[in-house]
């Protein structure tokens, strides 16, 4: 991101730059067999090795139901 300037801030008498990065929030519900590939792709694309790269939280979804036709489970995804 060339050309972006850090915003100067002072903390405890010392000046440092705060580089504000654009943020993105993804919420995905995937079948179990696609989770590892999705996580690997996100980490590969988002990793800069710097503060602010983000976090990934994984948790189980007990059930998915498509309201329109009452499909359940993976077919509802």
PDB file of N, CA and C in Angstrom:
ATOM      1  N   UNK A   1       0.837  -1.174   0.000  1.00  0.00           N
ATOM      2  CA  UNK A   1       0.000   0.000   0.000  1.00  0.00           C
ATOM      3  C   UNK A   1       0.885   1.240   0.000  1.00  0.00           C
ATOM      4  N   UNK A   2       1.481   1.483  -1.105  1.00  0.00           N
ATOM      5  CA  UNK A   2       2.389   2.614  -1.226  1.00  0.00           C
ATOM      6  C   UNK A   2       1.638   3.924  -1.086  1.00  0.00           C
ATOM      7  N   UNK A   3       2.290   4.898  -0.517  1.00  0.00           N
ATOM      8  CA  UNK A   3       1.714   6.222  -0.411  1.00  0.00           C
ATOM      9  C   UNK A   3       0.894   6.463   0.843  1.00  0.00           C
ATOM     10  N   UNK A   4       0.627   5.430   1.607  1.00  0.00           N
ATOM     11  CA  UNK A   4      -0.160   5.611   2.827  1.00  0.00           C
ATOM     12  C   UNK A   4       0.771   6.105   3.924  1.00  0.00           C
ATOM     13  N   UNK A   5       0.337   7.150   4.624  1.00  0.00           N
ATOM     14  CA  UNK A   5       1.147   7.716   5.690  1.00  0.00           C
ATOM     15  C   UNK A   5       0.617   7.281   7.034  1.00  0.00           C
ATOM     16  N   UNK A   6       1.538   7.039   7.931  1.00  0.00           N
ATOM     17  CA  UNK A   6       1.154   6.715   9.302  1.00  0.00           C
ATOM     18  C   UNK A   6       0.744   7.997  10.020  1.00  0.00           C
ATOM     19  N   UNK A   7      -0.235   7.896  10.890  1.00  0.00           N
ATOM     20  CA  UNK A   7      -0.688   9.028  11.689  1.00  0.00           C
ATOM     21  C   UNK A   7       0.207   9.108  12.924  1.00  0.00           C
ATOM     22  N   UNK A   8       0.895  10.232  13.139  1.00  0.00           N
ATOM     23  CA  UNK A   8       1.791  10.326  14.296  1.00  0.00           C
ATOM     24  C   UNK A   8       1.000  10.438  15.609  1.00  0.00           C
ATOM     25  N   UNK A   9       1.382   9.648  16.589  1.00  0.00           N
ATOM     26  CA  UNK A   9       0.773   9.663  17.921  1.00  0.00           C
ATOM     27  C   UNK A   9       1.887   9.663  18.953  1.00  0.00           C
ATOM     28  N   UNK A  10       1.572  10.136  20.147  1.00  0.00           N
ATOM     29  CA  UNK A  10       2.531  10.129  21.245  1.00  0.00           C
ATOM     30  C   UNK A  10       1.995   9.282  22.377  1.00  0.00           C
ATOM     31  N   UNK A  11       2.825   8.392  22.887  1.00  0.00           N
ATOM     32  CA  UNK A  11       2.461   7.541  24.018  1.00  0.00           C
ATOM     33  C   UNK A  11       3.638   7.503  24.965  1.00  0.00           C
ATOM     34  N   UNK A  12       3.380   7.900  26.222  1.00  0.00           N
ATOM     35  CA  UNK A  12       4.429   7.935  27.244  1.00  0.00           C
ATOM     36  C   UNK A  12       5.658   8.715  26.775  1.00  0.00           C
ATOM     37  N   UNK A  13       5.404   9.842  26.145  1.00  0.00           N
ATOM     38  CA  UNK A  13       6.482  10.724  25.732  1.00  0.00           C
ATOM     39  C   UNK A  13       7.219  10.282  24.484  1.00  0.00           C
ATOM     40  N   UNK A  14       6.775   9.222  23.862  1.00  0.00           N
ATOM     41  CA  UNK A  14       7.463   8.727  22.676  1.00  0.00           C
ATOM     42  C   UNK A  14       6.515   8.748  21.480  1.00  0.00           C
ATOM     43  N   UNK A  15       7.005   9.258  20.370  1.00  0.00           N
ATOM     44  CA  UNK A  15       6.160   9.346  19.178  1.00  0.00           C
ATOM     45  C   UNK A  15       6.291   8.076  18.349  1.00  0.00           C
ATOM     46  N   UNK A  16       5.169   7.644  17.814  1.00  0.00           N
ATOM     47  CA  UNK A  16       5.158   6.474  16.934  1.00  0.00           C
ATOM     48  C   UNK A  16       4.076   6.683  15.881  1.00  0.00           C
ATOM     49  N   UNK A  17       4.122   5.911  14.836  1.00  0.00           N
ATOM     50  CA  UNK A  17       3.142   6.052  13.762  1.00  0.00           C
ATOM     51  C   UNK A  17       2.056   4.999  13.863  1.00  0.00           C
ATOM     52  N   UNK A  18       0.821   5.410  13.658  1.00  0.00           N
ATOM     53  CA  UNK A  18      -0.310   4.486  13.626  1.00  0.00           C
ATOM     54  C   UNK A  18      -0.743   4.378  12.172  1.00  0.00           C
ATOM     55  N   UNK A  19      -0.581   3.195  11.618  1.00  0.00           N
ATOM     56  CA  UNK A  19      -0.950   2.959  10.229  1.00  0.00           C
ATOM     57  C   UNK A  19      -2.330   2.317  10.226  1.00  0.00           C
ATOM     58  N   UNK A  20      -3.345   3.094   9.884  1.00  0.00           N
ATOM     59  CA  UNK A  20      -4.711   2.590   9.877  1.00  0.00           C
ATOM     60  C   UNK A  20      -4.948   1.784   8.612  1.00  0.00           C
ATOM     61  N   UNK A  21      -5.359   0.549   8.801  1.00  0.00           N
ATOM     62  CA  UNK A  21      -5.584  -0.355   7.681  1.00  0.00           C
ATOM     63  C   UNK A  21      -7.073  -0.567   7.459  1.00  0.00           C
ATOM     64  N   UNK A  22      -7.477  -0.720   6.207  1.00  0.00           N
ATOM     65  CA  UNK A  22      -8.888  -1.039   5.968  1.00  0.00           C
ATOM     66  C   UNK A  22      -9.196  -2.424   6.530  1.00  0.00           C
ATOM     67  N   UNK A  23     -10.368  -2.582   7.087  1.00  0.00           N
ATOM     68  CA  UNK A  23     -10.764  -3.848   7.700  1.00  0.00           C
ATOM     69  C   UNK A  23     -11.864  -4.504   6.882  1.00  0.00           C
ATOM     70  N   UNK A  24     -11.915  -5.802   6.993  1.00  0.00           N
ATOM     71  CA  UNK A  24     -12.946  -6.570   6.307  1.00  0.00           C
ATOM     72  C   UNK A  24     -13.384  -7.677   7.253  1.00  0.00           C
ATOM     73  N   UNK A  25     -14.675  -7.915   7.310  1.00  0.00           N
ATOM     74  CA  UNK A  25     -15.191  -8.995   8.136  1.00  0.00           C
ATOM     75  C   UNK A  25     -15.847 -10.030   7.237  1.00  0.00           C
ATOM     76  N   UNK A  26     -15.422 -11.260   7.376  1.00  0.00           N
ATOM     77  CA  UNK A  26     -16.005 -12.371   6.634  1.00  0.00           C
ATOM     78  C   UNK A  26     -16.722 -13.279   7.609  1.00  0.00           C
ATOM     79  N   UNK A  27     -17.906 -13.685   7.264  1.00  0.00           N
ATOM     80  CA  UNK A  27     -18.620 -14.693   8.037  1.00  0.00           C
ATOM     81  C   UNK A  27     -18.993 -15.800   7.069  1.00  0.00           C
ATOM     82  N   UNK A  28     -18.426 -16.970   7.286  1.00  0.00           N
ATOM     83  CA  UNK A  28     -18.644 -18.091   6.391  1.00  0.00           C
ATOM     84  C   UNK A  28     -19.245 -19.257   7.160  1.00  0.00           C
ATOM     85  N   UNK A  29     -20.164 -19.957   6.547  1.00  0.00           N
ATOM     86  CA  UNK A  29     -20.661 -21.220   7.073  1.00  0.00           C
ATOM     87  C   UNK A  29     -20.393 -22.240   5.982  1.00  0.00           C
ATOM     88  N   UNK A  30     -19.547 -23.211   6.295  1.00  0.00           N
ATOM     89  CA  UNK A  30     -19.081 -24.166   5.300  1.00  0.00           C
ATOM     90  C   UNK A  30     -19.259 -25.596   5.779  1.00  0.00           C
ATOM     91  N   UNK A  31     -19.409 -26.524   4.848  1.00  0.00           N
ATOM     92  CA  UNK A  31     -19.362 -27.934   5.236  1.00  0.00           C
ATOM     93  C   UNK A  31     -17.974 -28.244   5.805  1.00  0.00           C
ATOM     94  N   UNK A  32     -17.900 -29.195   6.709  1.00  0.00           N
ATOM     95  CA  UNK A  32     -16.635 -29.521   7.378  1.00  0.00           C
ATOM     96  C   UNK A  32     -15.494 -29.785   6.406  1.00  0.00           C
ATOM     97  N   UNK A  33     -15.781 -30.415   5.271  1.00  0.00           N
ATOM     98  CA  UNK A  33     -14.705 -30.778   4.348  1.00  0.00           C
ATOM     99  C   UNK A  33     -14.096 -29.574   3.622  1.00  0.00           C
ATOM    100  N   UNK A  34     -14.708 -28.404   3.709  1.00  0.00           N
ATOM    101  CA  UNK A  34     -14.170 -27.204   3.050  1.00  0.00           C
ATOM    102  C   UNK A  34     -13.477 -26.235   4.002  1.00  0.00           C
ATOM    103  N   UNK A  35     -13.567 -26.488   5.307  1.00  0.00           N
ATOM    104  CA  UNK A  35     -13.058 -25.526   6.289  1.00  0.00           C
ATOM    105  C   UNK A  35     -11.550 -25.340   6.184  1.00  0.00           C
ATOM    106  N   UNK A  36     -10.781 -26.430   6.156  1.00  0.00           N
ATOM    107  CA  UNK A  36      -9.315 -26.304   6.131  1.00  0.00           C
ATOM    108  C   UNK A  36      -8.854 -25.522   4.906  1.00  0.00           C
ATOM    109  N   UNK A  37      -9.408 -25.816   3.743  1.00  0.00           N
ATOM    110  CA  UNK A  37      -9.022 -25.107   2.526  1.00  0.00           C
ATOM    111  C   UNK A  37      -9.348 -23.625   2.596  1.00  0.00           C
ATOM    112  N   UNK A  38     -10.511 -23.290   3.150  1.00  0.00           N
ATOM    113  CA  UNK A  38     -10.902 -21.888   3.285  1.00  0.00           C
ATOM    114  C   UNK A  38      -9.976 -21.154   4.242  1.00  0.00           C
ATOM    115  N   UNK A  39      -9.671 -21.779   5.382  1.00  0.00           N
ATOM    116  CA  UNK A  39      -8.760 -21.162   6.360  1.00  0.00           C
ATOM    117  C   UNK A  39      -7.389 -20.949   5.732  1.00  0.00           C
ATOM    118  N   UNK A  40      -6.874 -21.969   5.042  1.00  0.00           N
ATOM    119  CA  UNK A  40      -5.560 -21.843   4.405  1.00  0.00           C
ATOM    120  C   UNK A  40      -5.550 -20.713   3.378  1.00  0.00           C
ATOM    121  N   UNK A  41      -6.615 -20.579   2.597  1.00  0.00           N
ATOM    122  CA  UNK A  41      -6.689 -19.530   1.574  1.00  0.00           C
ATOM    123  C   UNK A  41      -6.734 -18.141   2.209  1.00  0.00           C
ATOM    124  N   UNK A  42      -7.512 -17.998   3.285  1.00  0.00           N
ATOM    125  CA  UNK A  42      -7.615 -16.696   3.958  1.00  0.00           C
ATOM    126  C   UNK A  42      -6.285 -16.298   4.577  1.00  0.00           C
ATOM    127  N   UNK A  43      -5.652 -17.253   5.278  1.00  0.00           N
ATOM    128  CA  UNK A  43      -4.359 -16.961   5.911  1.00  0.00           C
ATOM    129  C   UNK A  43      -3.324 -16.592   4.849  1.00  0.00           C
ATOM    130  N   UNK A  44      -3.300 -17.322   3.755  1.00  0.00           N
ATOM    131  CA  UNK A  44      -2.338 -17.047   2.688  1.00  0.00           C
ATOM    132  C   UNK A  44      -2.555 -15.662   2.073  1.00  0.00           C
ATOM    133  N   UNK A  45      -3.804 -15.299   1.855  1.00  0.00           N
ATOM    134  CA  UNK A  45      -4.108 -14.017   1.214  1.00  0.00           C
ATOM    135  C   UNK A  45      -3.961 -12.829   2.163  1.00  0.00           C
ATOM    136  N   UNK A  46      -4.238 -13.025   3.456  1.00  0.00           N
ATOM    137  CA  UNK A  46      -4.304 -11.896   4.390  1.00  0.00           C
ATOM    138  C   UNK A  46      -3.021 -11.680   5.192  1.00  0.00           C
ATOM    139  N   UNK A  47      -2.120 -12.627   5.192  1.00  0.00           N
ATOM    140  CA  UNK A  47      -0.949 -12.549   6.058  1.00  0.00           C
ATOM    141  C   UNK A  47       0.122 -11.606   5.512  1.00  0.00           C
ATOM    142  N   UNK A  48       0.445 -10.596   6.324  1.00  0.00           N
ATOM    143  CA  UNK A  48       1.564  -9.708   5.998  1.00  0.00           C
ATOM    144  C   UNK A  48       2.684  -9.861   7.022  1.00  0.00           C
ATOM    145  N   UNK A  49       2.371 -10.531   8.142  1.00  0.00           N
ATOM    146  CA  UNK A  49       3.342 -10.667   9.216  1.00  0.00           C
ATOM    147  C   UNK A  49       3.381  -9.462  10.139  1.00  0.00           C
ATOM    148  N   UNK A  50       2.436  -8.546   9.958  1.00  0.00           N
ATOM    149  CA  UNK A  50       2.404  -7.335  10.770  1.00  0.00           C
ATOM    150  C   UNK A  50       1.160  -7.310  11.639  1.00  0.00           C
ATOM    151  N   UNK A  51       1.185  -6.466  12.662  1.00  0.00           N
ATOM    152  CA  UNK A  51       0.021  -6.270  13.510  1.00  0.00           C
ATOM    153  C   UNK A  51      -1.140  -5.823  12.641  1.00  0.00           C
ATOM    154  N   UNK A  52      -2.303  -6.392  12.889  1.00  0.00           N
ATOM    155  CA  UNK A  52      -3.485  -6.006  12.130  1.00  0.00           C
ATOM    156  C   UNK A  52      -3.881  -6.997  11.054  1.00  0.00           C
ATOM    157  N   UNK A  53      -3.143  -8.099  10.933  1.00  0.00           N
ATOM    158  CA  UNK A  53      -3.496  -9.106   9.935  1.00  0.00           C
ATOM    159  C   UNK A  53      -4.867  -9.721  10.208  1.00  0.00           C
ATOM    160  N   UNK A  54      -5.284  -9.722  11.460  1.00  0.00           N
ATOM    161  CA  UNK A  54      -6.617 -10.223  11.786  1.00  0.00           C
ATOM    162  C   UNK A  54      -6.587 -11.540  12.525  1.00  0.00           C
ATOM    163  N   UNK A  55      -7.759 -12.083  12.722  1.00  0.00           N
ATOM    164  CA  UNK A  55      -7.930 -13.340  13.442  1.00  0.00           C
ATOM    165  C   UNK A  55      -8.998 -14.162  12.731  1.00  0.00           C
ATOM    166  N   UNK A  56      -8.935 -15.460  12.934  1.00  0.00           N
ATOM    167  CA  UNK A  56      -9.963 -16.361  12.437  1.00  0.00           C
ATOM    168  C   UNK A  56     -10.517 -17.102  13.642  1.00  0.00           C
ATOM    169  N   UNK A  57     -11.831 -17.086  13.769  1.00  0.00           N
ATOM    170  CA  UNK A  57     -12.507 -17.826  14.828  1.00  0.00           C
ATOM    171  C   UNK A  57     -13.315 -18.937  14.175  1.00  0.00           C
ATOM    172  N   UNK A  58     -13.170 -20.147  14.661  1.00  0.00           N
ATOM    173  CA  UNK A  58     -13.917 -21.287  14.137  1.00  0.00           C
ATOM    174  C   UNK A  58     -14.858 -21.804  15.211  1.00  0.00           C
ATOM    175  N   UNK A  59     -16.066 -22.095  14.817  1.00  0.00           N
ATOM    176  CA  UNK A  59     -16.996 -22.723  15.745  1.00  0.00           C
ATOM    177  C   UNK A  59     -17.997 -23.544  14.969  1.00  0.00           C
ATOM    178  N   UNK A  60     -18.606 -24.483  15.646  1.00  0.00           N
ATOM    179  CA  UNK A  60     -19.565 -25.398  15.027  1.00  0.00           C
ATOM    180  C   UNK A  60     -20.929 -24.733  14.914  1.00  0.00           C
ATOM    181  N   UNK A  61     -21.587 -24.993  13.807  1.00  0.00           N
ATOM    182  CA  UNK A  61     -22.979 -24.593  13.609  1.00  0.00           C
ATOM    183  C   UNK A  61     -23.789 -25.879  13.712  1.00  0.00           C
ATOM    184  N   UNK A  62     -24.707 -25.926  14.653  1.00  0.00           N
ATOM    185  CA  UNK A  62     -25.470 -27.153  14.892  1.00  0.00           C
ATOM    186  C   UNK A  62     -26.363 -27.519  13.718  1.00  0.00           C
ATOM    187  N   UNK A  63     -26.947 -26.549  13.092  1.00  0.00           N
ATOM    188  CA  UNK A  63     -27.901 -26.839  12.024  1.00  0.00           C
ATOM    189  C   UNK A  63     -28.020 -25.638  11.108  1.00  0.00           C
ATOM    190  N   UNK A  64     -28.252 -25.903   9.832  1.00  0.00           N
ATOM    191  CA  UNK A  64     -28.551 -24.862   8.851  1.00  0.00           C
ATOM    192  C   UNK A  64     -29.884 -25.238   8.217  1.00  0.00           C
ATOM    193  N   UNK A  65     -30.772 -24.263   8.109  1.00  0.00           N
ATOM    194  CA  UNK A  65     -32.097 -24.506   7.542  1.00  0.00           C
ATOM    195  C   UNK A  65     -32.387 -23.404   6.526  1.00  0.00           C
ATOM    196  N   UNK A  66     -32.686 -23.810   5.309  1.00  0.00           N
ATOM    197  CA  UNK A  66     -33.104 -22.844   4.290  1.00  0.00           C
ATOM    198  C   UNK A  66     -34.609 -22.664   4.449  1.00  0.00           C
ATOM    199  N   UNK A  67     -35.030 -21.465   4.773  1.00  0.00           N
ATOM    200  CA  UNK A  67     -36.433 -21.190   5.073  1.00  0.00           C
ATOM    201  C   UNK A  67     -37.333 -21.447   3.859  1.00  0.00           C
ATOM    202  N   UNK A  68     -36.877 -21.050   2.682  1.00  0.00           N
ATOM    203  CA  UNK A  68     -37.705 -21.151   1.479  1.00  0.00           C
ATOM    204  C   UNK A  68     -38.271 -22.542   1.259  1.00  0.00           C
ATOM    205  N   UNK A  69     -37.429 -23.587   1.384  1.00  0.00           N
ATOM    206  CA  UNK A  69     -37.908 -24.941   1.107  1.00  0.00           C
ATOM    207  C   UNK A  69     -37.615 -25.934   2.243  1.00  0.00           C
ATOM    208  N   UNK A  70     -37.216 -25.429   3.380  1.00  0.00           N
ATOM    209  CA  UNK A  70     -36.939 -26.204   4.586  1.00  0.00           C
ATOM    210  C   UNK A  70     -35.811 -27.229   4.432  1.00  0.00           C
ATOM    211  N   UNK A  71     -34.903 -27.026   3.449  1.00  0.00           N
ATOM    212  CA  UNK A  71     -33.751 -27.906   3.358  1.00  0.00           C
ATOM    213  C   UNK A  71     -32.913 -27.739   4.622  1.00  0.00           C
ATOM    214  N   UNK A  72     -32.272 -28.825   5.004  1.00  0.00           N
ATOM    215  CA  UNK A  72     -31.461 -28.814   6.232  1.00  0.00           C
ATOM    216  C   UNK A  72     -30.075 -29.358   5.968  1.00  0.00           C
ATOM    217  N   UNK A  73     -29.152 -28.992   6.854  1.00  0.00           N
ATOM    218  CA  UNK A  73     -27.793 -29.502   6.774  1.00  0.00           C
ATOM    219  C   UNK A  73     -27.008 -28.894   5.628  1.00  0.00           C
ATOM    220  N   UNK A  74     -26.066 -29.674   5.083  1.00  0.00           N
ATOM    221  CA  UNK A  74     -25.180 -29.177   4.023  1.00  0.00           C
ATOM    222  C   UNK A  74     -25.952 -28.725   2.787  1.00  0.00           C
ATOM    223  N   UNK A  75     -27.072 -29.347   2.481  1.00  0.00           N
ATOM    224  CA  UNK A  75     -27.836 -28.938   1.297  1.00  0.00           C
ATOM    225  C   UNK A  75     -28.414 -27.544   1.453  1.00  0.00           C
ATOM    226  N   UNK A  76     -28.593 -27.081   2.681  1.00  0.00           N
ATOM    227  CA  UNK A  76     -29.102 -25.735   2.916  1.00  0.00           C
ATOM    228  C   UNK A  76     -28.023 -24.681   2.709  1.00  0.00           C
ATOM    229  N   UNK A  77     -26.773 -25.091   2.671  1.00  0.00           N
ATOM    230  CA  UNK A  77     -25.683 -24.134   2.474  1.00  0.00           C
ATOM    231  C   UNK A  77     -25.576 -23.801   1.017  1.00  0.00           C
TER     232      UNK A  77
END
